[in-house]
Every structure is written in structure tokens, then in C-alpha cells.
mmCIF file of C-alpha atoms in Angstrom:
data_model
loop_
_atom_site.group_PDB
_atom_site.id
_atom_site.type_symbol
_atom_site.label_atom_id
_atom_site.label_comp_id
_atom_site.label_asym_id
_atom_site.label_seq_id
_atom_site.Cartn_x
_atom_site.Cartn_y
_atom_site.Cartn_z
ATOM 1 C CA MET W 1 4.737 32.828 -97.151
ATOM 2 C CA SER W 2 1.583 34.310 -98.692
ATOM 3 C CA ILE W 3 -1.660 32.379 -98.655
ATOM 4 C CA LEU W 4 -1.528 32.002 -102.456
ATOM 5 C CA LYS W 5 2.048 30.726 -102.332
ATOM 6 C CA SER W 6 1.104 28.382 -99.475
ATOM 7 C CA ARG W 7 -1.787 27.063 -101.555
ATOM 8 C CA SER W 8 0.489 26.416 -104.508
ATOM 9 C CA VAL W 9 2.853 24.440 -102.315
ATOM 10 C CA LEU W 10 -0.054 22.489 -100.830
ATOM 11 C CA VAL W 11 -1.473 21.679 -104.260
ATOM 12 C CA LEU W 12 1.919 20.347 -105.353
ATOM 13 C CA LEU W 13 2.084 18.205 -102.241
ATOM 14 C CA LEU W 14 -1.334 16.792 -103.001
ATOM 15 C CA ALA W 15 0.155 14.529 -105.657
ATOM 16 C CA MET W 16 2.607 13.072 -103.143
ATOM 17 C CA PHE W 17 -0.290 12.468 -100.776
ATOM 18 C CA ALA W 18 -2.070 10.128 -103.213
ATOM 19 C CA ALA W 19 0.352 7.293 -102.445
ATOM 20 C CA PHE W 20 -0.172 7.653 -98.696
ATOM 21 C CA GLN W 21 -3.962 7.498 -98.748
ATOM 22 C CA VAL W 22 -3.929 3.938 -100.024
ATOM 23 C CA SER W 23 -1.030 2.670 -97.938
ATOM 24 C CA ALA W 24 -1.616 4.394 -94.585
ATOM 25 C CA CYS W 25 -2.230 1.920 -91.817
ATOM 26 C CA SER W 26 -2.681 2.188 -88.085
ATOM 27 C CA ARG W 27 -0.343 0.799 -85.459
ATOM 28 C CA ALA W 28 -0.954 -0.536 -81.976
ATOM 29 C CA THR W 29 -2.284 2.004 -79.501
ATOM 30 C CA SER W 30 -1.269 2.658 -75.918
ATOM 31 C CA ARG W 31 -3.692 2.889 -73.016
ATOM 32 C CA ALA W 32 -3.732 6.713 -73.321
ATOM 33 C CA ASP W 33 -4.464 6.393 -77.045
ATOM 34 C CA SER W 34 -7.383 4.041 -76.405
ATOM 35 C CA THR W 35 -8.913 6.698 -74.141
ATOM 36 C CA ALA W 36 -8.759 9.166 -77.046
ATOM 37 C CA THR W 37 -10.704 6.811 -79.313
ATOM 38 C CA ARG W 38 -13.844 7.314 -77.253
ATOM 39 C CA GLY W 39 -14.377 10.808 -78.709
ATOM 40 C CA SER W 40 -15.691 11.776 -82.106
ATOM 41 C CA LEU W 41 -13.498 11.251 -85.158
ATOM 42 C CA ASP W 42 -12.672 14.976 -85.150
ATOM 43 C CA GLU W 43 -11.685 14.837 -81.466
ATOM 44 C CA GLN W 44 -9.499 11.811 -82.143
ATOM 45 C CA ILE W 45 -7.741 13.626 -85.019
ATOM 46 C CA LEU W 46 -7.133 16.595 -82.701
ATOM 47 C CA TYR W 47 -5.723 14.242 -80.055
ATOM 48 C CA TYR W 48 -3.241 12.564 -82.424
ATOM 49 C CA THR W 49 -2.279 15.875 -84.058
ATOM 50 C CA ASN W 50 -1.532 17.488 -80.683
ATOM 51 C CA LYS W 51 0.235 14.361 -79.432
ATOM 52 C CA PHE W 52 2.573 14.628 -82.438
ATOM 53 C CA ARG W 53 3.117 18.377 -81.926
ATOM 54 C CA GLN W 54 3.859 17.867 -78.234
ATOM 55 C CA SER W 55 6.389 15.129 -79.083
ATOM 56 C CA LYS W 56 8.270 17.847 -80.984
ATOM 57 C CA GLY W 57 8.077 20.353 -78.118
ATOM 58 C CA LEU W 58 5.243 22.405 -79.608
ATOM 59 C CA LYS W 59 2.144 23.712 -77.887
ATOM 60 C CA PRO W 60 -1.150 21.995 -78.636
ATOM 61 C CA LEU W 61 -3.528 23.537 -81.150
ATOM 62 C CA GLN W 62 -6.853 24.851 -79.875
ATOM 63 C CA LEU W 63 -9.899 23.508 -81.688
ATOM 64 C CA ASP W 64 -12.078 26.361 -82.936
ATOM 65 C CA GLU W 65 -15.704 25.919 -83.981
ATOM 66 C CA THR W 66 -15.664 28.634 -86.684
ATOM 67 C CA ILE W 67 -12.629 27.054 -88.331
ATOM 68 C CA SER W 68 -14.108 23.572 -87.896
ATOM 69 C CA GLN W 69 -17.309 24.675 -89.657
ATOM 70 C CA GLN W 70 -15.227 25.582 -92.701
ATOM 71 C CA ALA W 71 -13.289 22.304 -92.512
ATOM 72 C CA ARG W 72 -16.538 20.302 -92.238
ATOM 73 C CA ARG W 73 -18.048 22.169 -95.173
ATOM 74 C CA HIS W 74 -14.982 21.445 -97.323
ATOM 75 C CA SER W 75 -15.002 17.731 -96.406
ATOM 76 C CA ARG W 76 -18.741 17.570 -97.120
ATOM 77 C CA ASP W 77 -18.254 19.324 -100.506
ATOM 78 C CA MET W 78 -15.514 16.866 -101.466
ATOM 79 C CA ALA W 79 -17.634 13.902 -100.327
ATOM 80 C CA ASN W 80 -20.705 14.970 -102.309
ATOM 81 C CA GLY W 81 -18.664 15.915 -105.381
ATOM 82 C CA SER W 82 -19.544 19.612 -105.437
ATOM 83 C CA THR W 83 -15.794 20.283 -105.315
ATOM 84 C CA GLY W 84 -12.916 18.070 -106.315
ATOM 85 C CA PHE W 85 -10.517 16.488 -103.871
ATOM 86 C CA GLY W 86 -7.947 19.122 -102.965
ATOM 87 C CA HIS W 87 -7.714 22.692 -101.790
ATOM 88 C CA GLU W 88 -10.202 24.420 -104.075
ATOM 89 C CA GLY W 89 -11.729 27.373 -102.221
ATOM 90 C CA PHE W 90 -8.974 27.553 -99.596
ATOM 91 C CA GLU W 91 -8.632 31.346 -99.931
ATOM 92 C CA ASP W 92 -12.395 31.698 -99.490
ATOM 93 C CA ARG W 93 -12.308 29.572 -96.338
ATOM 94 C CA VAL W 94 -9.503 31.704 -94.905
ATOM 95 C CA ALA W 95 -11.328 34.929 -95.859
ATOM 96 C CA TYR W 96 -14.466 33.714 -94.071
ATOM 97 C CA ILE W 97 -12.467 32.727 -90.988
ATOM 98 C CA THR W 98 -10.727 36.132 -90.998
ATOM 99 C CA LYS W 99 -14.107 37.878 -91.193
ATOM 100 C CA LYS W 100 -15.374 35.881 -88.199
ATOM 101 C CA ILE W 101 -12.335 35.798 -85.855
ATOM 102 C CA GLY W 102 -10.215 38.744 -86.990
ATOM 103 C CA ARG W 103 -6.736 38.970 -88.428
ATOM 104 C CA VAL W 104 -5.177 35.682 -89.559
ATOM 105 C CA GLY W 105 -1.384 35.728 -89.616
ATOM 106 C CA ALA W 106 -0.952 32.429 -91.454
ATOM 107 C CA ALA W 107 -3.082 29.559 -92.693
ATOM 108 C CA ALA W 108 -2.600 26.074 -94.111
ATOM 109 C CA GLU W 109 -4.736 23.065 -94.885
ATOM 110 C CA ASN W 110 -4.375 19.281 -94.978
ATOM 111 C CA VAL W 111 -6.860 17.035 -96.761
ATOM 112 C CA ALA W 112 -7.131 13.282 -97.129
ATOM 113 C CA TYR W 113 -9.641 10.596 -97.977
ATOM 114 C CA GLY W 114 -9.933 6.873 -97.603
ATOM 115 C CA THR W 115 -11.075 4.126 -95.266
ATOM 116 C CA LEU W 116 -8.870 5.453 -92.483
ATOM 117 C CA ASP W 117 -9.320 5.919 -88.775
ATOM 118 C CA ALA W 118 -8.068 9.014 -86.957
ATOM 119 C CA GLN W 119 -4.653 7.606 -86.104
ATOM 120 C CA ALA W 120 -4.063 6.347 -89.647
ATOM 121 C CA VAL W 121 -4.927 9.659 -91.285
ATOM 122 C CA VAL W 122 -2.718 11.605 -88.866
ATOM 123 C CA ASP W 123 0.112 9.080 -89.339
ATOM 124 C CA GLY W 124 -0.229 9.516 -93.100
ATOM 125 C CA TRP W 125 0.003 13.286 -92.793
ATOM 126 C CA ILE W 126 3.057 12.910 -90.559
ATOM 127 C CA LYS W 127 4.770 10.771 -93.227
ATOM 128 C CA SER W 128 4.119 13.362 -95.962
ATOM 129 C CA PRO W 129 6.678 16.217 -95.771
ATOM 130 C CA GLY W 130 4.262 19.004 -96.722
ATOM 131 C CA HIS W 131 1.448 17.843 -94.467
ATOM 132 C CA ARG W 132 3.941 17.281 -91.646
ATOM 133 C CA ARG W 133 5.233 20.844 -92.106
ATOM 134 C CA ASN W 134 1.670 22.134 -91.708
ATOM 135 C CA MET W 135 1.154 20.088 -88.551
ATOM 136 C CA LEU W 136 4.384 21.450 -87.052
ATOM 137 C CA GLY W 137 3.826 25.009 -88.283
ATOM 138 C CA ASP W 138 3.583 28.161 -86.207
ATOM 139 C CA TYR W 139 -0.173 27.892 -85.692
ATOM 140 C CA ASN W 140 -2.244 28.069 -82.534
ATOM 141 C CA MET W 141 -5.720 27.145 -83.783
ATOM 142 C CA ILE W 142 -7.164 24.307 -85.827
ATOM 143 C CA GLY W 143 -10.434 23.353 -87.419
ATOM 144 C CA ILE W 144 -11.175 19.733 -88.225
ATOM 145 C CA GLY W 145 -13.953 18.361 -90.377
ATOM 146 C CA THR W 146 -14.854 14.940 -91.721
ATOM 147 C CA ALA W 147 -17.580 13.709 -94.030
ATOM 148 C CA GLY W 148 -18.393 10.271 -95.313
ATOM 149 C CA LYS W 149 -19.470 8.918 -98.677
ATOM 150 C CA GLY W 150 -20.188 5.249 -98.279
ATOM 151 C CA ARG W 151 -17.127 3.635 -96.716
ATOM 152 C CA ILE W 152 -14.871 6.539 -97.739
ATOM 153 C CA THR W 153 -14.236 9.437 -95.356
ATOM 154 C CA PHE W 154 -12.954 12.848 -96.421
ATOM 155 C CA PHE W 155 -10.787 14.691 -93.888
ATOM 156 C CA THR W 156 -9.857 18.382 -93.639
ATOM 157 C CA GLN W 157 -7.595 20.171 -91.167
ATOM 158 C CA VAL W 158 -7.352 23.979 -91.348
ATOM 159 C CA PHE W 159 -4.474 25.523 -89.403
ATOM 160 C CA ILE W 160 -4.624 29.172 -88.329
ATOM 161 C CA LYS W 161 -2.210 31.527 -86.610
ATOM 162 C CA HIS W 162 -4.363 34.115 -84.831
#
């Protein structure tokens, strides 16, 4: 699927996501999960994302700093209002990543916002068919970025097949 077509699908899924962001809630954690909560919010999101992928027999995604810089910038732009909530500028983020790391075979993005912890935001993405598809996609790299505005946090995951 082309990047533009992927973006169109993601934008359509954004509407479905609105219901999740209010109703997502966390569940009890295991001892292994509590160990993961000691890291940064981004590290916790990576942990829960890879835990989900591994439960489906998929390899874990490798966190990449270049991709994470773009994810952080997008979350920060949404938090400060310089861009609306959504996927505006996705093609530009992918173009920048391509310029820095080389050919990108596929790309996707998940966004969210709310008063959520790492497990709750990942659980919400898992419950949304489009976001779930991105998390289970044929990608090997990920960038994660979060930014706060008061009590609200904006979350971005950028998935890359390199």
C-alpha cells in the first residue's frame, strides 16, 4: 500500500480512535510488567508494543532515535497546537526518515492523546482495528514520542520497514 493510501486509511481510522481515548483504561500488571514501568514513558510504550507483537509470534521492533525524533516532534506539535491532532505531515516525517536512514519499504503511524499511561494507550491501540494492524504490521523499526500539555499527553508511534 502506498504511503498516501496508508495515510488515508489512518485518517479514516482516526475517527474510530476518538471513542477509545476517553474509555481506555489500564488493567492489573504482572511482575514483569511492573519492571517495565521503571523506564521512561517511551520505553514503557515500546515494552507493551513488543509484548503484544511477541504474543502474536512477531519479532520485536527496534527503537530508533532518528524515527523517535520525528515522533517526539509530532507529539510536541500536537501538544502545543502548531498542528492538529492527527497525521498531518506524515509524508514529511517519512521523507525525513528516508533521507536519514535510507530506503523505507513501508511506514505507518499511530497517534493518541489523553490522561493515559503506557499500558492504557497501547491497550487502546490494540482494541482499534487500524492501530492494531499497524502494531502487527511487517515493520522492524519504531520511533516513539510523547509530549504533555497540562494533564494531557500526546502519543506518536512511527513504524518503519527498513
